[in-house]
Coordinates of C-alpha atoms in Angstrom, one line a residue:
Chain A
X1 CA 10.7 23.4 14.9
X2 CA 10.0 20.5 13.0
X3 CA 8.0 17.9 15.4
X4 CA 5.6 21.2 15.8
X5 CA 5.4 21.1 12.4
X6 CA 5.1 17.2 11.6
X7 CA 2.5 17.7 14.9
X8 CA 0.0 20.3 13.0
X9 CA 0.6 18.7 9.9
X10 CA -0.9 15.9 11.2
X11 CA -3.9 17.2 13.1
X12 CA -4.7 18.6 9.8
X13 CA -4.5 15.3 7.7
X14 CA -7.1 13.7 10.8
X15 CA -8.9 16.8 10.9
X16 CA -9.5 17.0 7.3
X17 CA -10.2 12.9 6.9
X18 CA -13.1 13.4 9.6
X19 CA -14.3 16.0 8.1
X20 CA -16.8 15.5 5.6
X21 CA -16.0 17.3 1.7
X22 CA -18.5 19.7 0.7
X23 CA -18.4 19.2 -3.2
X24 CA -20.7 22.3 -4.8
X25 CA -22.7 20.4 -7.4
X26 CA -25.2 20.9 -9.8
X27 CA -27.7 18.7 -11.4
X28 CA -29.6 19.7 -14.7
X29 CA -31.6 16.6 -15.3
X30 CA -34.7 16.8 -16.5
X31 CA -34.9 20.5 -16.4
X32 CA -38.9 21.7 -15.0
X33 CA -39.1 18.4 -13.6
X34 CA -40.1 18.4 -9.7
X35 CA -37.0 17.0 -7.4
X36 CA -37.3 14.8 -4.0
X37 CA -33.5 13.8 -2.6
X38 CA -35.1 10.8 -0.4
X39 CA -34.5 10.9 3.5
X40 CA -31.7 8.8 4.8
X41 CA -29.7 8.0 7.8
X42 CA -30.3 11.3 10.1
X43 CA -31.3 13.6 7.2
X44 CA -34.5 14.9 6.2
X45 CA -36.2 14.8 2.6
X46 CA -35.0 17.9 0.9
X47 CA -37.5 18.7 -2.5
X48 CA -36.4 21.2 -4.9
X49 CA -36.7 21.8 -8.8
X50 CA -34.2 20.8 -11.7
X51 CA -32.2 21.8 -12.4
X52 CA -30.7 22.2 -9.2
X53 CA -27.6 23.0 -7.4
X54 CA -26.1 23.1 -3.8
X55 CA -23.8 21.7 -1.7
X56 CA -23.6 17.7 -1.1
X57 CA -21.5 16.0 1.1
X58 CA -18.9 13.8 -0.8
X59 CA -17.4 10.7 1.3
X60 CA -14.4 8.7 0.6
X61 CA -16.7 5.7 -0.2
X62 CA -18.7 7.3 -2.7
X63 CA -20.3 4.1 -3.8
X64 CA -21.4 2.9 -1.2
X65 CA -23.7 6.1 0.0
X66 CA -25.9 7.4 -2.7
X67 CA -28.4 10.1 -2.6
X68 CA -32.1 9.0 -3.7
X69 CA -33.5 11.0 -6.0
X70 CA -36.8 11.3 -7.7
X71 CA -38.1 13.2 -10.5
X72 CA -41.4 13.7 -11.4
X73 CA -42.7 14.8 -14.5
X74 CA -45.9 15.8 -15.5
X75 CA -47.2 15.6 -18.8
X76 CA -46.1 18.9 -20.5
X77 CA -42.6 18.7 -19.2
X78 CA -42.4 15.1 -20.4
X79 CA -43.6 16.6 -23.6
X80 CA -41.0 18.7 -23.5
X81 CA -38.2 16.5 -23.1
X82 CA -39.9 14.3 -25.8
X83 CA -42.4 11.7 -23.1
X84 CA -45.6 11.0 -23.6
X85 CA -47.4 10.9 -20.5
X86 CA -46.2 11.5 -16.6
X87 CA -43.5 9.7 -15.6
X88 CA -41.2 9.0 -12.3
X89 CA -37.8 8.7 -13.1
X90 CA -35.9 7.1 -10.2
X91 CA -31.7 8.5 -9.5
X92 CA -28.5 7.7 -8.0
X93 CA -26.2 10.6 -7.2
X94 CA -23.0 9.4 -6.0
X95 CA -20.6 11.9 -4.9
X96 CA -17.3 11.5 -4.0
X97 CA -14.4 13.1 -1.9
X98 CA -13.1 16.2 -4.5
X99 CA -9.6 15.9 -6.2
X100 CA -6.8 18.6 -5.6
X101 CA -8.1 19.9 -9.2
X102 CA -12.0 19.9 -8.4
X103 CA -11.7 21.6 -4.8
X104 CA -14.4 24.3 -5.2
X105 CA -15.5 24.3 -8.6
X106 CA -18.9 23.7 -8.8
X107 CA -19.4 20.1 -10.6
X108 CA -22.2 20.2 -13.3
X109 CA -23.9 16.6 -14.4
X110 CA -26.1 16.8 -17.0
X111 CA -27.7 14.4 -19.4
X112 CA -27.8 15.3 -22.9
X113 CA -31.1 15.9 -24.2
X114 CA -30.9 12.8 -26.5
X115 CA -30.7 10.4 -23.6
X116 CA -33.2 11.5 -21.5
X117 CA -35.8 11.4 -24.2
X118 CA -34.5 7.7 -25.0
X119 CA -35.1 7.0 -21.1
X120 CA -38.8 8.9 -20.9
X121 CA -39.8 7.3 -24.4
X122 CA -38.8 3.8 -23.1
X123 CA -35.9 3.1 -25.6
X124 CA -33.2 2.2 -22.8
X125 CA -33.5 1.5 -19.7
X126 CA -30.6 3.3 -17.7
X127 CA -28.9 6.7 -18.6
X128 CA -26.1 7.9 -16.4
X129 CA -23.9 11.1 -16.5
X130 CA -20.7 11.6 -14.5
X131 CA -17.9 13.7 -14.3
X132 CA -14.8 12.4 -13.9
X133 CA -11.5 13.8 -12.9
X134 CA -8.0 11.9 -14.9
X135 CA -6.4 11.8 -11.5
X136 CA -8.9 9.8 -9.6
X137 CA -10.1 6.3 -10.4
X138 CA -13.5 6.6 -9.6
X139 CA -15.9 9.7 -10.8
X140 CA -16.2 12.5 -8.9
X141 CA -20.2 12.6 -9.6
X142 CA -22.1 9.9 -10.6
X143 CA -25.7 10.2 -11.6
X144 CA -27.6 7.1 -13.0
X145 CA -31.3 7.7 -13.8
X146 CA -34.1 4.7 -14.5
X147 CA -37.6 5.2 -15.6
X148 CA -40.4 4.1 -13.3
X149 CA -44.0 5.1 -14.2
X150 CA -46.5 6.6 -11.8
Chain B
X1 CA -11.0 -16.2 -115.9
X2 CA -14.7 -15.7 -114.8
X3 CA -15.8 -12.1 -115.0
X4 CA -19.9 -11.0 -115.1
X5 CA -21.0 -7.8 -115.4
X6 CA -22.8 -6.5 -113.1
X7 CA -26.6 -7.0 -113.4
X8 CA -25.8 -9.7 -115.7
X9 CA -27.0 -13.5 -114.7
X10 CA -24.8 -15.5 -112.4
X11 CA -24.0 -18.6 -114.4
X12 CA -25.7 -21.3 -111.7
X13 CA -22.9 -24.4 -111.6
X14 CA -23.4 -27.1 -109.2
X15 CA -19.8 -27.7 -109.6
X16 CA -18.9 -24.6 -107.3
X17 CA -18.4 -21.8 -109.5
X18 CA -21.0 -19.8 -108.0
X19 CA -18.4 -20.0 -104.9
X20 CA -15.1 -19.2 -107.0
X21 CA -17.3 -16.4 -108.5
X22 CA -18.5 -14.7 -105.5
X23 CA -14.9 -14.8 -104.1
X24 CA -13.7 -13.4 -106.7
X25 CA -16.2 -10.6 -107.1
X26 CA -15.7 -9.7 -103.2
X27 CA -14.0 -6.3 -103.3
X28 CA -16.3 -5.1 -105.9
X29 CA -18.9 -6.2 -103.7
X30 CA -17.6 -4.5 -100.9
X31 CA -17.1 -0.8 -102.8
X32 CA -20.9 -1.4 -103.5
X33 CA -22.3 -1.8 -100.3
X34 CA -19.8 1.1 -98.9
X35 CA -21.5 3.4 -101.3
X36 CA -24.8 2.4 -100.9
X37 CA -24.9 2.9 -97.2
X38 CA -22.8 6.5 -97.5
X39 CA -25.3 7.2 -100.1
X40 CA -28.1 8.2 -98.1
X41 CA -26.0 10.1 -95.2
X42 CA -24.0 11.9 -98.3
X43 CA -27.0 13.0 -100.6
X44 CA -29.1 14.1 -97.3
X45 CA -28.7 17.9 -96.5
X46 CA -26.9 18.6 -93.1
X47 CA -29.0 20.3 -90.4
X48 CA -27.4 23.4 -89.0
X49 CA -27.5 23.7 -85.5
X50 CA -29.2 27.0 -84.7
X51 CA -26.8 29.6 -83.0
X52 CA -27.5 30.2 -79.9
X53 CA -26.0 32.7 -76.7
X54 CA -27.8 31.1 -73.5
X55 CA -29.6 27.7 -73.0
X56 CA -32.9 29.2 -73.5
X57 CA -32.1 29.8 -77.0
X58 CA -31.6 25.9 -78.0
X59 CA -34.6 23.3 -78.1
X60 CA -35.7 20.7 -76.3
X61 CA -33.1 20.3 -73.3
X62 CA -30.1 21.5 -75.2
X63 CA -27.4 23.4 -73.8
X64 CA -25.5 26.4 -75.5
X65 CA -21.9 25.2 -75.9
X66 CA -19.5 27.8 -77.9
X67 CA -22.5 29.6 -79.6
X68 CA -23.9 25.7 -80.3
X69 CA -26.8 24.1 -79.0
X70 CA -25.8 20.4 -77.9
X71 CA -27.6 17.8 -77.0
X72 CA -25.8 17.3 -73.3
X73 CA -28.2 17.6 -70.5
X74 CA -28.7 21.1 -69.1
X75 CA -27.1 20.1 -65.9
X76 CA -24.6 17.9 -65.4
X77 CA -24.7 17.6 -61.5
X78 CA -24.8 14.2 -60.0
X79 CA -28.0 11.8 -59.6
X80 CA -30.0 13.3 -56.5
X81 CA -30.1 10.7 -54.2
X82 CA -33.4 8.8 -53.8
X83 CA -36.0 10.2 -50.9
X84 CA -35.4 9.0 -47.5
X85 CA -38.4 6.7 -46.8
X86 CA -40.5 8.0 -44.6
X87 CA -40.4 7.0 -41.3
X88 CA -43.6 6.3 -39.1
X89 CA -43.3 6.7 -35.4
X90 CA -44.8 4.3 -33.1
X91 CA -46.6 6.8 -31.2
X92 CA -48.2 9.6 -33.1
X93 CA -47.5 11.5 -30.7
X94 CA -43.9 11.9 -30.7
X95 CA -43.9 12.9 -34.2
X96 CA -45.7 16.4 -32.7
X97 CA -43.5 16.7 -29.6
X98 CA -41.8 19.7 -29.5
X99 CA -38.1 19.4 -29.1
X100 CA -36.6 19.4 -25.5
X101 CA -36.2 22.5 -23.3
X102 CA -33.2 23.7 -23.2
X103 CA -32.0 24.2 -19.3
X104 CA -31.5 28.2 -19.5
X105 CA -35.0 28.9 -20.2
X106 CA -35.7 27.6 -16.7
X107 CA -34.2 28.7 -13.0
X108 CA -31.7 27.0 -11.2
X109 CA -33.5 25.8 -7.8
X110 CA -30.7 26.5 -4.8
X111 CA -30.7 24.3 -2.3
X112 CA -29.8 26.0 1.1
X113 CA -26.9 25.0 3.6
X114 CA -25.4 21.2 3.3
X115 CA -27.2 18.3 1.7
X116 CA -25.9 16.0 4.0
X117 CA -25.0 12.6 2.7
X118 CA -28.2 9.8 3.4
X119 CA -25.1 7.3 4.4
X120 CA -25.4 5.3 7.6
X121 CA -22.9 7.7 10.0
X122 CA -20.2 4.5 10.1
X123 CA -20.7 3.8 6.4
X124 CA -19.3 6.6 4.9
X125 CA -15.3 5.9 5.1
X126 CA -14.6 9.0 7.4
X127 CA -12.1 8.7 10.1
X128 CA -13.7 8.2 13.5
X129 CA -13.2 8.9 16.8
X130 CA -14.8 5.6 19.0
X131 CA -14.4 6.1 22.5
X132 CA -15.7 3.1 24.6
X133 CA -16.2 1.1 28.2
X134 CA -16.4 -2.1 28.8
X135 CA -15.3 -5.1 30.4
X136 CA -12.2 -7.4 29.9
X137 CA -12.5 -11.1 30.8
X138 CA -9.6 -13.6 30.8
X139 CA -12.2 -16.4 31.0
X140 CA -12.5 -18.6 34.3
X141 CA -9.8 -16.3 35.8
X142 CA -10.6 -12.4 36.1
X143 CA -12.5 -9.4 34.4
X144 CA -11.4 -5.9 34.6
X145 CA -12.6 -2.5 33.3
X146 CA -11.7 -1.6 30.7
X147 CA -11.7 1.8 28.6
X148 CA -10.8 2.1 24.9
X149 CA -10.0 4.6 22.4
X150 CA -10.8 3.9 19.2
X151 CA -10.0 5.7 15.6
X152 CA -11.8 4.1 13.2
X153 CA -11.4 4.1 9.2
X154 CA -13.0 2.3 6.4
X155 CA -12.6 -0.9 7.1
X156 CA -10.8 -1.3 11.1
X157 CA -9.5 1.0 13.7
X158 CA -6.1 1.3 15.6
X159 CA -7.3 1.5 19.3
X160 CA -5.6 2.2 23.2
X161 CA -6.8 0.0 26.2
X162 CA -6.5 0.9 29.7
X163 CA -7.2 -1.8 32.2
X164 CA -8.2 -1.2 35.7
X165 CA -8.7 -4.5 37.6
X166 CA -11.4 -5.0 40.5
X167 CA -10.1 -3.6 44.5
X168 CA -11.3 -4.3 47.3
X169 CA -15.2 -5.0 47.3
X170 CA -15.0 -4.1 43.5
X171 CA -13.6 -7.2 43.1
X172 CA -16.5 -9.3 44.2
X173 CA -18.7 -7.7 41.6
X174 CA -16.5 -9.4 39.1
X175 CA -16.6 -13.3 38.0
X176 CA -13.6 -14.8 39.5
X177 CA -12.3 -15.8 42.6
X178 CA -12.5 -12.9 45.3
X179 CA -9.2 -12.6 46.5
X180 CA -7.7 -11.4 42.9
X181 CA -5.6 -8.8 43.9
X182 CA -6.0 -5.5 42.3
X183 CA -4.7 -5.0 38.7
X184 CA -4.4 -3.2 35.8
X185 CA -2.4 -2.9 32.3
X186 CA -2.4 -1.3 29.1
X187 CA -2.8 -2.6 25.5
X188 CA -2.5 -1.3 22.2
X189 CA -3.3 -2.5 18.9
X190 CA -5.3 -2.8 15.9
X191 CA -8.8 -4.5 14.3
X192 CA -9.0 -5.4 11.0
X193 CA -12.0 -6.6 8.6
X194 CA -15.6 -5.2 7.2
X195 CA -16.4 -1.8 6.7
X196 CA -19.8 -1.0 8.4
X197 CA -22.6 -2.6 6.3
X198 CA -26.1 -1.0 6.7
X199 CA -28.9 -3.5 7.9
X200 CA -32.3 -3.1 6.2
X201 CA -33.2 -0.1 3.6
X202 CA -32.0 3.5 2.9
X203 CA -32.7 4.9 6.3
X204 CA -31.8 1.9 8.7
X205 CA -29.9 3.6 11.8
X206 CA -28.1 -0.7 12.3
X207 CA -25.0 -0.9 10.4
X208 CA -22.2 -4.2 10.9
X209 CA -19.0 -5.1 11.0
X210 CA -17.5 -7.8 11.3
X211 CA -13.5 -8.0 12.4
X212 CA -10.5 -9.4 13.7
X213 CA -8.0 -7.6 16.1
X214 CA -4.8 -8.2 17.9
X215 CA -3.0 -6.3 20.5
X216 CA 0.3 -5.9 22.6
X217 CA -1.0 -5.9 26.0
X218 CA 0.5 -5.1 29.9
X219 CA -1.0 -6.8 33.0
X220 CA 0.2 -6.0 36.5
X221 CA -0.6 -7.5 39.3
X222 CA -2.8 -10.1 37.8
X223 CA -3.5 -13.4 39.5
X224 CA -0.5 -14.2 37.4
X225 CA 1.4 -12.5 38.7
X226 CA 2.8 -11.4 42.2
X227 CA 2.1 -7.9 43.3
X228 CA 4.7 -6.0 41.5
X229 CA 5.3 -8.3 38.3
X230 CA 3.8 -7.9 35.1
X231 CA 2.4 -9.7 32.5
X232 CA 3.2 -9.1 29.0
X233 CA 1.4 -11.0 26.2
X234 CA -0.7 -10.7 23.3
X235 CA -4.5 -10.8 22.7
X236 CA -5.9 -11.9 19.9
X237 CA -9.8 -11.4 18.9
X238 CA -10.0 -13.3 15.5
X239 CA -13.9 -12.5 16.1
X240 CA -15.0 -9.3 16.7
X241 CA -18.8 -8.1 15.9
X242 CA -19.4 -4.4 16.2
X243 CA -22.6 -3.3 15.6
X244 CA -23.6 0.6 15.2
X245 CA -26.7 2.3 15.6
X246 CA -26.9 5.3 14.2
X247 CA -28.2 8.1 17.0
X248 CA -28.2 11.4 14.7
X249 CA -26.5 11.9 11.2
X250 CA -23.1 12.2 12.7
X251 CA -23.0 10.2 15.9
X252 CA -23.8 6.3 16.4
X253 CA -24.0 4.4 19.4
X254 CA -21.6 0.8 19.0
X255 CA -22.3 -2.0 21.1
X256 CA -19.1 -4.2 20.2
X257 CA -18.4 -7.9 21.2
X258 CA -14.7 -9.6 20.3
X259 CA -13.7 -13.0 21.2
X260 CA -10.5 -14.9 21.0
X261 CA -7.5 -15.8 23.6
X262 CA -4.2 -14.4 25.3
X263 CA -1.1 -15.6 25.5
X264 CA 1.2 -13.9 28.5
X265 CA 4.1 -14.5 29.5
X266 CA 4.7 -13.7 33.5
X267 CA 8.1 -11.8 34.4
X268 CA 8.6 -14.2 37.5
X269 CA 8.6 -17.3 37.3
X270 CA 4.9 -18.4 36.6
X271 CA 3.9 -20.3 33.7
X272 CA 2.8 -19.3 29.8
X273 CA -0.8 -18.2 30.6
X274 CA -3.0 -18.9 27.4
X275 CA -6.5 -18.7 28.1
X276 CA -9.6 -17.7 26.0
X277 CA -11.0 -14.0 26.6
X278 CA -13.5 -11.3 25.9
X279 CA -14.2 -7.8 25.5
X280 CA -17.5 -6.2 25.8
X281 CA -17.5 -2.4 25.3
X282 CA -20.1 0.1 24.9
X283 CA -19.4 3.2 23.3
X284 CA -19.8 6.2 20.4
X285 CA -19.0 6.5 16.8
X286 CA -18.5 9.8 15.8

């Protein structure tokens, strides 16, 4: 009985480690912008508009496998957010495997409007937002945004 | 004693008697001065303060205190701070920009399905199964077919090998003396080193890992053993290069080359074998 239990546990651990972790995630950066999740190795390009939500694949070494995002803001959207003209904002989104506390919870990444306005005005070169669990060393989700113009 | 009445001409003497006169008359002069200074105030009529009920009854900025007007200011509030300096925006358009739009005003765009990670399949740090087939060669001696099954993790793997030596006519297709007897064996070991690094851009399918490994082996029927005898030894491959080419999002093709040496002790009277060895495998990772 003990051997069987251990076998099931070992199989569960291996299957759990082999399978990707799905992380429900919502990103509220630059609402109104057109978002492009760039293609990766064997993955297609995904388009959406911000704010957007979806199930993202978390990796155990999330720092090495970021999603590459592009936020295209037209002039109207940029002005509404504190900018002056149409801009393109590039972002890197790291999604790590969930912890026990965060499993099944929709994580929400929301840069503050003030920081987004500062980025659009060029007052800062980079802004970031993250979701963290004190029980884990690295962020559960980390979004880093940089400004780029058309 | 000199006594001079008021209004009488003072005697002027050069011997200092004037000083003595003033000194003696000082109390009287002081009394006269006090009377002279107080006289106008005493003689002037005291203006009656107007009786009031509210501040409006008082003239000027006086306030009504206990039914009488006082000259205190109407409002005892602390002085107002100076007005802030007007900030001139560098870009005029910024001054007219409306406040940022609220997120709650916009609908959330739902992405259907799962958004797969864009990373190379071997660069995600997940456990992987990696079967492979290849050749194991003790250089200058003999080669054998090797079947390998590995469980890969972020920076290495644990694996088992099955070694199936040439026999009969198959022996001629492998390097080494054609007279080698058939041999076989097995090994179990590990490899440690770098994780897979993606080469090129974000969409590049090529990843490389550099590792080193060690393995305990048992060979039976090798040239270094008579039939039925066995070789137990260690295979060390300090340099292992693995190139993984992603075929899909979850499967990659791995080409692996390992270079090292084997140390074999024969159970019989044969001498200790120390020889260079290579491994070359082609397999899948998923």
